[in-house]
PDB file of C-alpha atoms in Angstrom:
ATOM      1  CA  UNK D 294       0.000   0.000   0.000  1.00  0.00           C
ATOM      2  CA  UNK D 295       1.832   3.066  -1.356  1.00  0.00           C
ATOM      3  CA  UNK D 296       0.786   6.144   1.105  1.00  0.00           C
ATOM      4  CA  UNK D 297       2.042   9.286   1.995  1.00  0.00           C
ATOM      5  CA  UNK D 298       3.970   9.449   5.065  1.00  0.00           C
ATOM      6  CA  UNK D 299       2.320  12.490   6.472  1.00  0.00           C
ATOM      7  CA  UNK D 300       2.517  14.484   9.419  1.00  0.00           C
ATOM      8  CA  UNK D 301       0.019  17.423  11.425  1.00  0.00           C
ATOM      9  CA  UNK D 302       2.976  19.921  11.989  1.00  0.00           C
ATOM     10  CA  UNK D 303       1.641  22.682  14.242  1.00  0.00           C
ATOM     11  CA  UNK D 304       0.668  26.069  13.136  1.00  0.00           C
ATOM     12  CA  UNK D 305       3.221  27.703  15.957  1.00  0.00           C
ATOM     13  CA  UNK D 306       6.059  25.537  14.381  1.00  0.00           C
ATOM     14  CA  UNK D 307       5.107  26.349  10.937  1.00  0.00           C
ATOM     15  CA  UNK D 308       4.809  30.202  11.634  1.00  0.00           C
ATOM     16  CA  UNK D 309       8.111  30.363  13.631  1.00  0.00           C
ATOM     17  CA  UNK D 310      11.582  31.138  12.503  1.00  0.00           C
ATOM     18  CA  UNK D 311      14.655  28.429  12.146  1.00  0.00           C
ATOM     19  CA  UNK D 312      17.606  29.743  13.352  1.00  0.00           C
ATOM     20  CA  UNK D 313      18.970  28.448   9.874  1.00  0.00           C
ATOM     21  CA  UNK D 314      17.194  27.756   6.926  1.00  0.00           C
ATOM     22  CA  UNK D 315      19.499  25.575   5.053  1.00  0.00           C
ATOM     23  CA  UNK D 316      16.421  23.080   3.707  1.00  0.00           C
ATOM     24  CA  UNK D 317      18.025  20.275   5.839  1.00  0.00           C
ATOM     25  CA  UNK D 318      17.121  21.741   8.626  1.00  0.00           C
ATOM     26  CA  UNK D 319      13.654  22.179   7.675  1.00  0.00           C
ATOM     27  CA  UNK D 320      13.827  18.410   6.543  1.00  0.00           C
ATOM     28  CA  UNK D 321      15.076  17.085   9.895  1.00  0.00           C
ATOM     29  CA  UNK D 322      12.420  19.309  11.549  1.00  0.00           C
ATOM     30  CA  UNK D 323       9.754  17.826   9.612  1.00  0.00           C
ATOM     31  CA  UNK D 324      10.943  14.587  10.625  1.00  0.00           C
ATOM     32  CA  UNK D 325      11.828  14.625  13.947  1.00  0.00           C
ATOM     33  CA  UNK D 326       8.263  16.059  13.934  1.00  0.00           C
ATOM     34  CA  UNK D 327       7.003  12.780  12.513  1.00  0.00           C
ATOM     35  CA  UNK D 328       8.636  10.577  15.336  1.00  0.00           C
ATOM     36  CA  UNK D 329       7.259  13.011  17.928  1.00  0.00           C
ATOM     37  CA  UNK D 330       3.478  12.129  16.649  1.00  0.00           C
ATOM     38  CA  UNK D 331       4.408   8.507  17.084  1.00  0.00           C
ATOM     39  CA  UNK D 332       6.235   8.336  20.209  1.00  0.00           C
ATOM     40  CA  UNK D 333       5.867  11.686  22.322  1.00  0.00           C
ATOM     41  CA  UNK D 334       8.725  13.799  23.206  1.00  0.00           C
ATOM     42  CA  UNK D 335      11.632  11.410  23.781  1.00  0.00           C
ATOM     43  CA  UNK D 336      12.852   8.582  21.044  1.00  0.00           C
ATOM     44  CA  UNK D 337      15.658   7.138  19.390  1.00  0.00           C
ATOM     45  CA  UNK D 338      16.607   6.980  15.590  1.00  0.00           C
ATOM     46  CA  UNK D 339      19.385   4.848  13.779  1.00  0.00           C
ATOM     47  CA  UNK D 340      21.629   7.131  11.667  1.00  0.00           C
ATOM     48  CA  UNK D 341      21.008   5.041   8.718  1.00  0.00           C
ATOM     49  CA  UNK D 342      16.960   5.743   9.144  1.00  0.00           C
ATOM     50  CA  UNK D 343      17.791   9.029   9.703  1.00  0.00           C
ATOM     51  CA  UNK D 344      19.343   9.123   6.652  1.00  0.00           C
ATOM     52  CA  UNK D 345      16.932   7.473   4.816  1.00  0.00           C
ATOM     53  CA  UNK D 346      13.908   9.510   5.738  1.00  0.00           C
ATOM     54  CA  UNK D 347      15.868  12.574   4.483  1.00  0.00           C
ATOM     55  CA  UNK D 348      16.593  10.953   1.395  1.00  0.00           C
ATOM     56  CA  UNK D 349      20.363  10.734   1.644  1.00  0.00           C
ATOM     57  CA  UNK D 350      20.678   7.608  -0.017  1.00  0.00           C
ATOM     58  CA  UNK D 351      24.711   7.340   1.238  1.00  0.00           C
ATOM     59  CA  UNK D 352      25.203   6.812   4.466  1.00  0.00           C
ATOM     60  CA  UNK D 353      28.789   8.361   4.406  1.00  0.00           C
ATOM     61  CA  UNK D 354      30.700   9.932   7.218  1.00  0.00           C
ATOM     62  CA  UNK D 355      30.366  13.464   5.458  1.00  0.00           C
ATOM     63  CA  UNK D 356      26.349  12.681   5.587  1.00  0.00           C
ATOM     64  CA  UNK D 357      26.197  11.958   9.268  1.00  0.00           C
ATOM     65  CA  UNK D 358      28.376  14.945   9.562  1.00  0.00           C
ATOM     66  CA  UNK D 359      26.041  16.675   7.808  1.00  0.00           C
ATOM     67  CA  UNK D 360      23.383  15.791  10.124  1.00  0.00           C
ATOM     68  CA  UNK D 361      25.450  16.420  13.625  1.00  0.00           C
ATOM     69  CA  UNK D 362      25.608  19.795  12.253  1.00  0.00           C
ATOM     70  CA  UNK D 363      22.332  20.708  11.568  1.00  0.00           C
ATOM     71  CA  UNK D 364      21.460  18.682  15.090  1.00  0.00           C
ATOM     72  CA  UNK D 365      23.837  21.824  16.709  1.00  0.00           C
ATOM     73  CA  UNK D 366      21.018  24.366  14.460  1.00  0.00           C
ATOM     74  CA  UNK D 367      18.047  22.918  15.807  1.00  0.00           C
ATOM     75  CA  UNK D 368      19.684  23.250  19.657  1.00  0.00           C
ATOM     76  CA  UNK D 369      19.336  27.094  19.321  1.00  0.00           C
ATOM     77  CA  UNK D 370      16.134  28.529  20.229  1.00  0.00           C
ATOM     78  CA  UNK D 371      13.446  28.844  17.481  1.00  0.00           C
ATOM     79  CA  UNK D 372      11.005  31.556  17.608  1.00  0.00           C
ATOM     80  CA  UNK D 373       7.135  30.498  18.024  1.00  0.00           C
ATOM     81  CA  UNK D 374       4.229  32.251  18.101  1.00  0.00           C
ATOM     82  CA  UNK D 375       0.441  32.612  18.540  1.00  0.00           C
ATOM     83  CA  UNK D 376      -0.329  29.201  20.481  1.00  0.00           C
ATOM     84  CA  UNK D 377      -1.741  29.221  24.540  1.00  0.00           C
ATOM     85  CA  UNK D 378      -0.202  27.471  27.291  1.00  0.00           C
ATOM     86  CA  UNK D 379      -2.209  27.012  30.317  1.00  0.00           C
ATOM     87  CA  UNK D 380      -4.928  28.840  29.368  1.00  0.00           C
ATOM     88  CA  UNK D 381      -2.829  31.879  28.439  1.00  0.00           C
ATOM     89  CA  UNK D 382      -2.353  33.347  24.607  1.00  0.00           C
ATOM     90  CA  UNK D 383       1.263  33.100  23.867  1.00  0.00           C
ATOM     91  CA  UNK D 384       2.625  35.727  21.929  1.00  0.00           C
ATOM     92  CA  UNK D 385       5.923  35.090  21.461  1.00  0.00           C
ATOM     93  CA  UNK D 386       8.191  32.287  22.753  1.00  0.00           C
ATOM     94  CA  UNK D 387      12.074  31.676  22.273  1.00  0.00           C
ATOM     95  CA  UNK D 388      12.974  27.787  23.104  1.00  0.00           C
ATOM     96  CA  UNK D 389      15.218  25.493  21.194  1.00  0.00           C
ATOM     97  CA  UNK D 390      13.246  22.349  18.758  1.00  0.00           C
ATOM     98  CA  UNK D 391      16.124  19.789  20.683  1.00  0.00           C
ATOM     99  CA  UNK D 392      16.760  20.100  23.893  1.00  0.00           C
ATOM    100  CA  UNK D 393      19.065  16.927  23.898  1.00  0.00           C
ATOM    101  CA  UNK D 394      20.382  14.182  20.936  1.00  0.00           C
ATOM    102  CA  UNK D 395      23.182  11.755  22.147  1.00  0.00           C
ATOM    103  CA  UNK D 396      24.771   8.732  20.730  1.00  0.00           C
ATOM    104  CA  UNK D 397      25.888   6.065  23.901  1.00  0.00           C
ATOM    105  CA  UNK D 398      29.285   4.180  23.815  1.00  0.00           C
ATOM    106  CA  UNK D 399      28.535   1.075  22.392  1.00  0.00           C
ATOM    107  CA  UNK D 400      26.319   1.939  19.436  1.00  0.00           C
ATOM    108  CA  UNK D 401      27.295   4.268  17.320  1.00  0.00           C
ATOM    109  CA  UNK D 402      24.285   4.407  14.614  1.00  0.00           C
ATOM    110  CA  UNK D 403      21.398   5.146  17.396  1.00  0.00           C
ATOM    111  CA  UNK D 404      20.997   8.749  18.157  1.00  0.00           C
ATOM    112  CA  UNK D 405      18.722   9.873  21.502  1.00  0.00           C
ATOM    113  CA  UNK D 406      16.504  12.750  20.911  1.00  0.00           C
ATOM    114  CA  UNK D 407      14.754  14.960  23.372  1.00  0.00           C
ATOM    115  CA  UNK D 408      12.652  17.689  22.299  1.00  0.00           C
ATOM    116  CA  UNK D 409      12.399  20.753  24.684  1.00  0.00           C
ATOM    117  CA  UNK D 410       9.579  20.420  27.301  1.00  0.00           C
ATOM    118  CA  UNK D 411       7.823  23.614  26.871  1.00  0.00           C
ATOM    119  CA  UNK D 412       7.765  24.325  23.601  1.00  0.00           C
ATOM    120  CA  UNK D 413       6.128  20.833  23.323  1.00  0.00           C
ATOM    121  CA  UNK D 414       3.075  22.856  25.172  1.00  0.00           C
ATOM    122  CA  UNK D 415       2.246  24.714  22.119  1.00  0.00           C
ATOM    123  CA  UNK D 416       2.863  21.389  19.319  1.00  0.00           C
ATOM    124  CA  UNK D 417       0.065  19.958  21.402  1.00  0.00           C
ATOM    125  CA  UNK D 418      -2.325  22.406  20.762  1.00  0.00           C
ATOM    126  CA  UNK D 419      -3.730  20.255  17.681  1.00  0.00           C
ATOM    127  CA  UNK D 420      -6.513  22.283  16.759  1.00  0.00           C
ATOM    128  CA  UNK D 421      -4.721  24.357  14.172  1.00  0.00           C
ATOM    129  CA  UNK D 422      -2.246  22.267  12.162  1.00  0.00           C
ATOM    130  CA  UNK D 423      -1.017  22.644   8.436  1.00  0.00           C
ATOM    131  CA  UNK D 424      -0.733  18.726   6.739  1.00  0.00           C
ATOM    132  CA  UNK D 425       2.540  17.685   5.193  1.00  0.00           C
ATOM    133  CA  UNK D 426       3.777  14.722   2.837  1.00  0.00           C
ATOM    134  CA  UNK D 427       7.080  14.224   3.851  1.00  0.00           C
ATOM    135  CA  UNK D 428       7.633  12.435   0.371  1.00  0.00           C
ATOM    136  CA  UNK D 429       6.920  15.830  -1.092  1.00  0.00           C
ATOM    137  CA  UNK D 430       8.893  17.925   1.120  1.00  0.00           C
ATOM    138  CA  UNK D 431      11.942  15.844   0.945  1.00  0.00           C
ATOM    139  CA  UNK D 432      12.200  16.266  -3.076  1.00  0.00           C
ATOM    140  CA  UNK D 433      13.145  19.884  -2.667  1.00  0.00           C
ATOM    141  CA  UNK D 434      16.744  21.277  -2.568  1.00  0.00           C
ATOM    142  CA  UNK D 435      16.417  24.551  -2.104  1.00  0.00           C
ATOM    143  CA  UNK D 436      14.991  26.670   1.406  1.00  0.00           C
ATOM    144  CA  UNK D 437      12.964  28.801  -0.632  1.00  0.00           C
ATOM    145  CA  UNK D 438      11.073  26.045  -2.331  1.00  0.00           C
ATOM    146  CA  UNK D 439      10.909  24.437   0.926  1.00  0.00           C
ATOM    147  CA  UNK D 440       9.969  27.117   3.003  1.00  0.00           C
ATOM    148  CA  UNK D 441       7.218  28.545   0.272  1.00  0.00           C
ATOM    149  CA  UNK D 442       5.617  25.002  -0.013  1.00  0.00           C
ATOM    150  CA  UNK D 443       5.151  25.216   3.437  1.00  0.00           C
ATOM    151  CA  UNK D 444       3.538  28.966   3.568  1.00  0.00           C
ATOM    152  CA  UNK D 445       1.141  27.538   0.349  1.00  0.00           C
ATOM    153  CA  UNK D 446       0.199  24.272   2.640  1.00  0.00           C
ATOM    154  CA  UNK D 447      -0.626  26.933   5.823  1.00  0.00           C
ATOM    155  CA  UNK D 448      -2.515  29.301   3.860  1.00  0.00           C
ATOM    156  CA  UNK D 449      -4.040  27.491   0.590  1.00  0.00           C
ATOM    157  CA  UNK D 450      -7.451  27.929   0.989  1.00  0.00           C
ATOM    158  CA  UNK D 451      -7.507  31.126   3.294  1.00  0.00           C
ATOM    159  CA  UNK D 452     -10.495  33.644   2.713  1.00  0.00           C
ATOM    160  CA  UNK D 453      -9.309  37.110   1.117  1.00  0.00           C
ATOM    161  CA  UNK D 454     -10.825  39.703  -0.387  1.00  0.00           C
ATOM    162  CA  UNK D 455      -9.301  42.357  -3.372  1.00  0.00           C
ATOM    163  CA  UNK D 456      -9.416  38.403  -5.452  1.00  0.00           C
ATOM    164  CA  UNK D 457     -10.922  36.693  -7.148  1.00  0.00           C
ATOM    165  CA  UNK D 458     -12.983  34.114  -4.778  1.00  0.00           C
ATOM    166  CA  UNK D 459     -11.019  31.306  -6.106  1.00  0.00           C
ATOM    167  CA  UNK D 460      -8.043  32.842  -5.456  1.00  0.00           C
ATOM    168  CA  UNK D 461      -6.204  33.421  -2.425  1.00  0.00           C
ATOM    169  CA  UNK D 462      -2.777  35.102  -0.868  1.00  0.00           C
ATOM    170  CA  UNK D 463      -0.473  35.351   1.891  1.00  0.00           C
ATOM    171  CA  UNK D 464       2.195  39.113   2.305  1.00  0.00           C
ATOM    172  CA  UNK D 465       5.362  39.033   4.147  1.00  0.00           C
ATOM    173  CA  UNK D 466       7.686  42.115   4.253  1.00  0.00           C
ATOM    174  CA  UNK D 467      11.184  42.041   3.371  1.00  0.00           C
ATOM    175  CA  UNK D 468      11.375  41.532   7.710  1.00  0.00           C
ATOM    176  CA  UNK D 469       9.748  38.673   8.050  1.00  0.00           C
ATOM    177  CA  UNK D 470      10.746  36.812   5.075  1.00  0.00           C
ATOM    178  CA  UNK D 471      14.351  37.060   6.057  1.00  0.00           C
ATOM    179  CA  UNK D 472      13.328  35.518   8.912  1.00  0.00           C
ATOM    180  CA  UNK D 473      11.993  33.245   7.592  1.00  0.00           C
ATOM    181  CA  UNK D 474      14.685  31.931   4.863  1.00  0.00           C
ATOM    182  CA  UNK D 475      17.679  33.086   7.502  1.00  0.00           C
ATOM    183  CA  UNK D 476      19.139  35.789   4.808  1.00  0.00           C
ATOM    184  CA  UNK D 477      20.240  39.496   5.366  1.00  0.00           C
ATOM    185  CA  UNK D 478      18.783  40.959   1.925  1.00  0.00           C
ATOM    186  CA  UNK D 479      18.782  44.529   2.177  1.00  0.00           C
ATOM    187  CA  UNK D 480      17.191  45.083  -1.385  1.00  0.00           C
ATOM    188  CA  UNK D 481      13.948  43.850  -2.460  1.00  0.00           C
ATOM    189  CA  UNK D 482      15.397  42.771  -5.997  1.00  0.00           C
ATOM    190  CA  UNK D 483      17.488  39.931  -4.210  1.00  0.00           C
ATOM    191  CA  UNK D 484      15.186  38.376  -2.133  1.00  0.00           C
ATOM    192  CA  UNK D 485      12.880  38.191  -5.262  1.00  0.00           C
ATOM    193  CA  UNK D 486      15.423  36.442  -6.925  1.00  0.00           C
ATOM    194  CA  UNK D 487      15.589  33.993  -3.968  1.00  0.00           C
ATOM    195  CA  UNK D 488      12.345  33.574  -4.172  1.00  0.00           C
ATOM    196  CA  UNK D 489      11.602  32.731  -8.181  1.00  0.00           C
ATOM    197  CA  UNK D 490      13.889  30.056  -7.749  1.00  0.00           C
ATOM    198  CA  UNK D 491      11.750  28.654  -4.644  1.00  0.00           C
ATOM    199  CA  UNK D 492       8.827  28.942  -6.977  1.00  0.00           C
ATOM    200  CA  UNK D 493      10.325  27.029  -9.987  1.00  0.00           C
ATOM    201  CA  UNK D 494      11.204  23.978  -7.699  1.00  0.00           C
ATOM    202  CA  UNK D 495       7.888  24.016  -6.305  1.00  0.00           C
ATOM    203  CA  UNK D 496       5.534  24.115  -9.635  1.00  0.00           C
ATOM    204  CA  UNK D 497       8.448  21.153 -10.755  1.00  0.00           C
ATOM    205  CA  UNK D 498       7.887  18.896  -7.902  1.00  0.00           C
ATOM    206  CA  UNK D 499       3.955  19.747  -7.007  1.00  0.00           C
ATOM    207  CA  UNK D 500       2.654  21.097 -10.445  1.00  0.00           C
ATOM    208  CA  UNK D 501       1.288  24.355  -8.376  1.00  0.00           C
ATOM    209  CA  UNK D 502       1.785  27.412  -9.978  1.00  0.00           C
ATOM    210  CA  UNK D 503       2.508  30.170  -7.491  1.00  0.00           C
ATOM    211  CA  UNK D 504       2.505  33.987  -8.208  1.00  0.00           C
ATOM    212  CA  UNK D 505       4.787  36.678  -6.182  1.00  0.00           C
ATOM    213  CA  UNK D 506       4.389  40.295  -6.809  1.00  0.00           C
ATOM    214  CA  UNK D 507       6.097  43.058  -4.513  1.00  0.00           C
ATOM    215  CA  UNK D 508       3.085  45.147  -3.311  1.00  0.00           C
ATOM    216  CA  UNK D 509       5.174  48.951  -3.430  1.00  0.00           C
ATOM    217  CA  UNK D 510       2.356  50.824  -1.836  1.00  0.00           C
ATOM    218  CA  UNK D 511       2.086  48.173   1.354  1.00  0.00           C
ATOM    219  CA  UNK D 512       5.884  47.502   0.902  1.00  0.00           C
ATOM    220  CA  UNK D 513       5.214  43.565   1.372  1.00  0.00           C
ATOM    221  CA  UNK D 514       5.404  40.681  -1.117  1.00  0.00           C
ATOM    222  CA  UNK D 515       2.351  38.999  -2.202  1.00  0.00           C
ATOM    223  CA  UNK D 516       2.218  35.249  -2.508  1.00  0.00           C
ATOM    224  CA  UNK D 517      -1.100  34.279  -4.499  1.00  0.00           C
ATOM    225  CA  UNK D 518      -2.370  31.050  -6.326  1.00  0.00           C
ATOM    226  CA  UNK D 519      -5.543  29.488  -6.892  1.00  0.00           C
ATOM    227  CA  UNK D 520      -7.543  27.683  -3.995  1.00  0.00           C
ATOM    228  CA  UNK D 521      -8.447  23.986  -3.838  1.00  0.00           C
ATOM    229  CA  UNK D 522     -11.541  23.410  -5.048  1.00  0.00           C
ATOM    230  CA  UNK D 523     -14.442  23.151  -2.343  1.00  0.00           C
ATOM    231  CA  UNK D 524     -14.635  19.396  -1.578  1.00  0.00           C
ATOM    232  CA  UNK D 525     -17.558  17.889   0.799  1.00  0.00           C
ATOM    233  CA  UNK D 526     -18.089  18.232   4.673  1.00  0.00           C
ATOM    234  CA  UNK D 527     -17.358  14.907   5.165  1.00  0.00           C
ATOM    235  CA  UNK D 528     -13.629  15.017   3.774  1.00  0.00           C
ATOM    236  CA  UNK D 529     -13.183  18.749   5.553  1.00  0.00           C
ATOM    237  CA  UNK D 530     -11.523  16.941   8.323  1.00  0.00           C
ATOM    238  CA  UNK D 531     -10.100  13.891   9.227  1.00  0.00           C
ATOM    239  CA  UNK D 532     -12.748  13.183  12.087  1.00  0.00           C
ATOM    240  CA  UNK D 533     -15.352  14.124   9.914  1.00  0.00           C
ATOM    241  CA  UNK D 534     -14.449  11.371   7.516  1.00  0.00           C
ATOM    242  CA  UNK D 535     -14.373   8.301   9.909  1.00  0.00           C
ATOM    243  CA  UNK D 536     -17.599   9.361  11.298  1.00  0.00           C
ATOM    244  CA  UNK D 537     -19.057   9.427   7.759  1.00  0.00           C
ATOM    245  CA  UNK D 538     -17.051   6.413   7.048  1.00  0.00           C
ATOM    246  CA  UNK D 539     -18.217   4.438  10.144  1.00  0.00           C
ATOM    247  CA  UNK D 540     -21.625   5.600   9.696  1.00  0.00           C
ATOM    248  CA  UNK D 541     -22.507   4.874   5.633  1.00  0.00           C
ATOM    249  CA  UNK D 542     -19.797   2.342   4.610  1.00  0.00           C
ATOM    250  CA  UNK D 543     -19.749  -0.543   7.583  1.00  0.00           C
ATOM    251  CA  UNK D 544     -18.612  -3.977   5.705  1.00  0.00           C
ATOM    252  CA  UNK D 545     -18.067  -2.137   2.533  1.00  0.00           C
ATOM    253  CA  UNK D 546     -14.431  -2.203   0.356  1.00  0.00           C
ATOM    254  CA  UNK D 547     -12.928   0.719   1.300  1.00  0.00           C
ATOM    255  CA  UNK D 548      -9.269   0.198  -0.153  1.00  0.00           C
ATOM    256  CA  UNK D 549      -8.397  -3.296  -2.007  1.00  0.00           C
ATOM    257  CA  UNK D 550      -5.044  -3.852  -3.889  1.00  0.00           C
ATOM    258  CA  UNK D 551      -5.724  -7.585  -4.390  1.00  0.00           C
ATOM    259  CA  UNK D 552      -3.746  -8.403  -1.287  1.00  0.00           C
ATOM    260  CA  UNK D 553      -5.058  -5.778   1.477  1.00  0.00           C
ATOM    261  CA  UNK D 554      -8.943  -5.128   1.450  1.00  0.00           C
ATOM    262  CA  UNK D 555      -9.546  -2.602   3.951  1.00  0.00           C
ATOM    263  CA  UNK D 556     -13.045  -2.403   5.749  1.00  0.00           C
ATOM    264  CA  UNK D 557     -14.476  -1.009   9.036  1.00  0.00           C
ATOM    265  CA  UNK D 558     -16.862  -3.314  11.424  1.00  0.00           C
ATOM    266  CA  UNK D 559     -20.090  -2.460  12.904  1.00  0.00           C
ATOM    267  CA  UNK D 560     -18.301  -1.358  16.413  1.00  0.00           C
ATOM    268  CA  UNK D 561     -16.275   1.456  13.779  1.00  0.00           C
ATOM    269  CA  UNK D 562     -12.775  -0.640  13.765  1.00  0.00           C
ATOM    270  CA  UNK D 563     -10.467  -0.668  10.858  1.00  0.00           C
ATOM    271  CA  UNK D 564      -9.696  -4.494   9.638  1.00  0.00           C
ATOM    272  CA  UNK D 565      -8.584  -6.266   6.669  1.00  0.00           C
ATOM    273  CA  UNK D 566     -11.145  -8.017   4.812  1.00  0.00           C
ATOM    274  CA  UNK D 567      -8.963 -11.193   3.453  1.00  0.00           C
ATOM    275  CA  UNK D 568      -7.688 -11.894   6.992  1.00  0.00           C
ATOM    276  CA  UNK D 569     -10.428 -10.686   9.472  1.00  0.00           C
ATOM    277  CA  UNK D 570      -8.052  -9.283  11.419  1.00  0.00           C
ATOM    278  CA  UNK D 571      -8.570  -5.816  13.285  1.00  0.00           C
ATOM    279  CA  UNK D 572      -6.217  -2.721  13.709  1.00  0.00           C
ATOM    280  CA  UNK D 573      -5.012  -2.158  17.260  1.00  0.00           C
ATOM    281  CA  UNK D 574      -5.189   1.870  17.654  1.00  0.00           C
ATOM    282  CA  UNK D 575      -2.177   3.014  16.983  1.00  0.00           C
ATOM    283  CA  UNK D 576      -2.096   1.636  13.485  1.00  0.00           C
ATOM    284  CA  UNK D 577      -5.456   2.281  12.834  1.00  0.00           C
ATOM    285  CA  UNK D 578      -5.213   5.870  13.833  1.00  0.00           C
ATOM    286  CA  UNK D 579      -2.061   5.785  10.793  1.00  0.00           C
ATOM    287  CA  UNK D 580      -4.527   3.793   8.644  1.00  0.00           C
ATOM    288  CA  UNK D 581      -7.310   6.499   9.003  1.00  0.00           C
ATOM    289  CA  UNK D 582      -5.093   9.342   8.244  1.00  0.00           C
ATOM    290  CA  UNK D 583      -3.528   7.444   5.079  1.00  0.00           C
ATOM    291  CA  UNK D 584      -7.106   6.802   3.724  1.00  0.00           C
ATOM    292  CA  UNK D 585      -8.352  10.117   4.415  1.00  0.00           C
ATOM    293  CA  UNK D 586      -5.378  11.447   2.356  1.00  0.00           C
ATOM    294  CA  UNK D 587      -6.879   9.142  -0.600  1.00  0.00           C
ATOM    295  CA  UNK D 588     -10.122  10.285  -0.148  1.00  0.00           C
ATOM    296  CA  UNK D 589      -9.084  13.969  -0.516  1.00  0.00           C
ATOM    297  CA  UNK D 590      -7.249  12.796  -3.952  1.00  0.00           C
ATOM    298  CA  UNK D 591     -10.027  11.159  -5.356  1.00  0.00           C
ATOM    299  CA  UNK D 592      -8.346   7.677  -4.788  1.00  0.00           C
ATOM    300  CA  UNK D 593     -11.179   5.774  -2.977  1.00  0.00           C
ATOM    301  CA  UNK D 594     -14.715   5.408  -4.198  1.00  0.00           C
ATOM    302  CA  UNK D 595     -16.991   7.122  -1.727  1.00  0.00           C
TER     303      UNK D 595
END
């Protein structure tokens, strides 16, 4: 069953600042982010998974150097902002991504991660999260394309007016966006250039088309592209779809490759048709997410 390996990355993590923006930093991020869903704040990683889930095929001592260094990036504290923490709006916080990664005598290829206790506080907030398809993200090369795809997945069907109603956008000043990429541009010409380049990788890899246009009389850049098309209430959100699903398709094929047939029972559990056998919750709660990601793309038969 070829899925997307997606992950719910938090608004406050996808609005912050990286203290560098090279895009393996944003990669490791994004993954470390994925074992964090899984497994909560603490885990382990071989260096060779590591690797692989980055899509560094060689697992060479200048690769693992590679990744020690950007490890060091993603100790400094990230900026954050916008989320609550016991009960109270946060603004603005300052707290590193990794608050620990170690590698113990006696295996070398397992690193320890630890990811910094408070700032956890606002990646549990799910209620506002931006999707990603870490098999998307992991085809770019540059931090603009990276960082771009990103704002597009945060923003793509946001509500504006001045457009067209199918259309949408998202400004930045000259500020923010150096933030955001980690450069010192001081002209708006180079930063544009930056960006073009970030928009050529991303219509390449996703086939979205993107428009930037500096906005002289707000002095901000304006992202805009098209919206999604409207799709129905029951694939708005993820819980909306296993209710429907639970509700309208018990016993029916809801995924079959000729060796998995995927079904859910009359008590709402996710199990395989050819074997009878049910989905213990964590995979199930995987399984659901996978299918709803289908579903959205047109895949399954609703």
């Amino acid at each position: 069953m070829n899925l997307p390996l997606l992950i719910k990355k938090n608004n406050a993590l996808v609005d912050g600042n990286l203290p560098d923006r090279k895009v393996l930093a944003n990669k490791l991020v994004n993954v470390l982010y994925s074992s964090y869903e899984r497994e909560g704040n603490e885990f382990s990683i071989t260096i060779p998974d590591l690797l692989r889930s980055l899509n560094m095929a060689s697992d060479s001592g200048n690769n693992r150097k590679k990744i020690k260094e950007v490890i060091k990036f993603l100790q400094y504290p990230i900026e954050l902002r916008d989320f609550e923490y016991k009960g109270k709006g946060i603004e603005w916080l300052s707290a590193p991504f990794l608050s620990r990664a170690k590698i113990e005598k006696g295996n070398s290829t397992l690193i320890h991660f630890r990811l910094d206790d408070e700032l956890i506080a606002g990646l549990k907030q799910k209620e506002q999260y931006t999707i990603i398809d870490l098999n998307i993200s992991n085809k770019f090369h540059s931090k603009y394309g990276i960082v771009i795809w990103e704002i597009y997945l945060r923003y793509k069907n946001q509500s504006r007016s001045g457009v067209p109603e199918n259309w949408t956008y998202q400004t930045f000043t000259l500020e923010e966006l150096n933030k955001k990429f980690g450069t010192k541009f001081k002209h708006n010409s180079k930063m544009l250039e930056g960006i073009n380049r970030g928009l050529k990788e991303i219509k390449k890899i996703t086939g979205k088309d993107i428009k930037v246009n500096f906005l002289s009389e707000k002095r901000e850049f304006g992202f805009f592209w098209e919206k999604e098309k409207e799709i129905p209430k029951y694939l708005k959100t993820e819980k909306n779809f296993i209710a429907y699903i639970r509700k309208n398709k018990v016993n029916e094929d809801l995924y079959d490759d000729g060796k998995l047939c995927l079904s859910v029972s009359e008590k709402g559990r996710l199990y395989d048709k050819n074997t009878l056998q049910e989905y213990n919750k964590d995979d199930a709660l995987v399984v659901w997410q996978k299918l709803y990601e289908k579903a959205k793309k047109g895949e399954l038969s609703l």
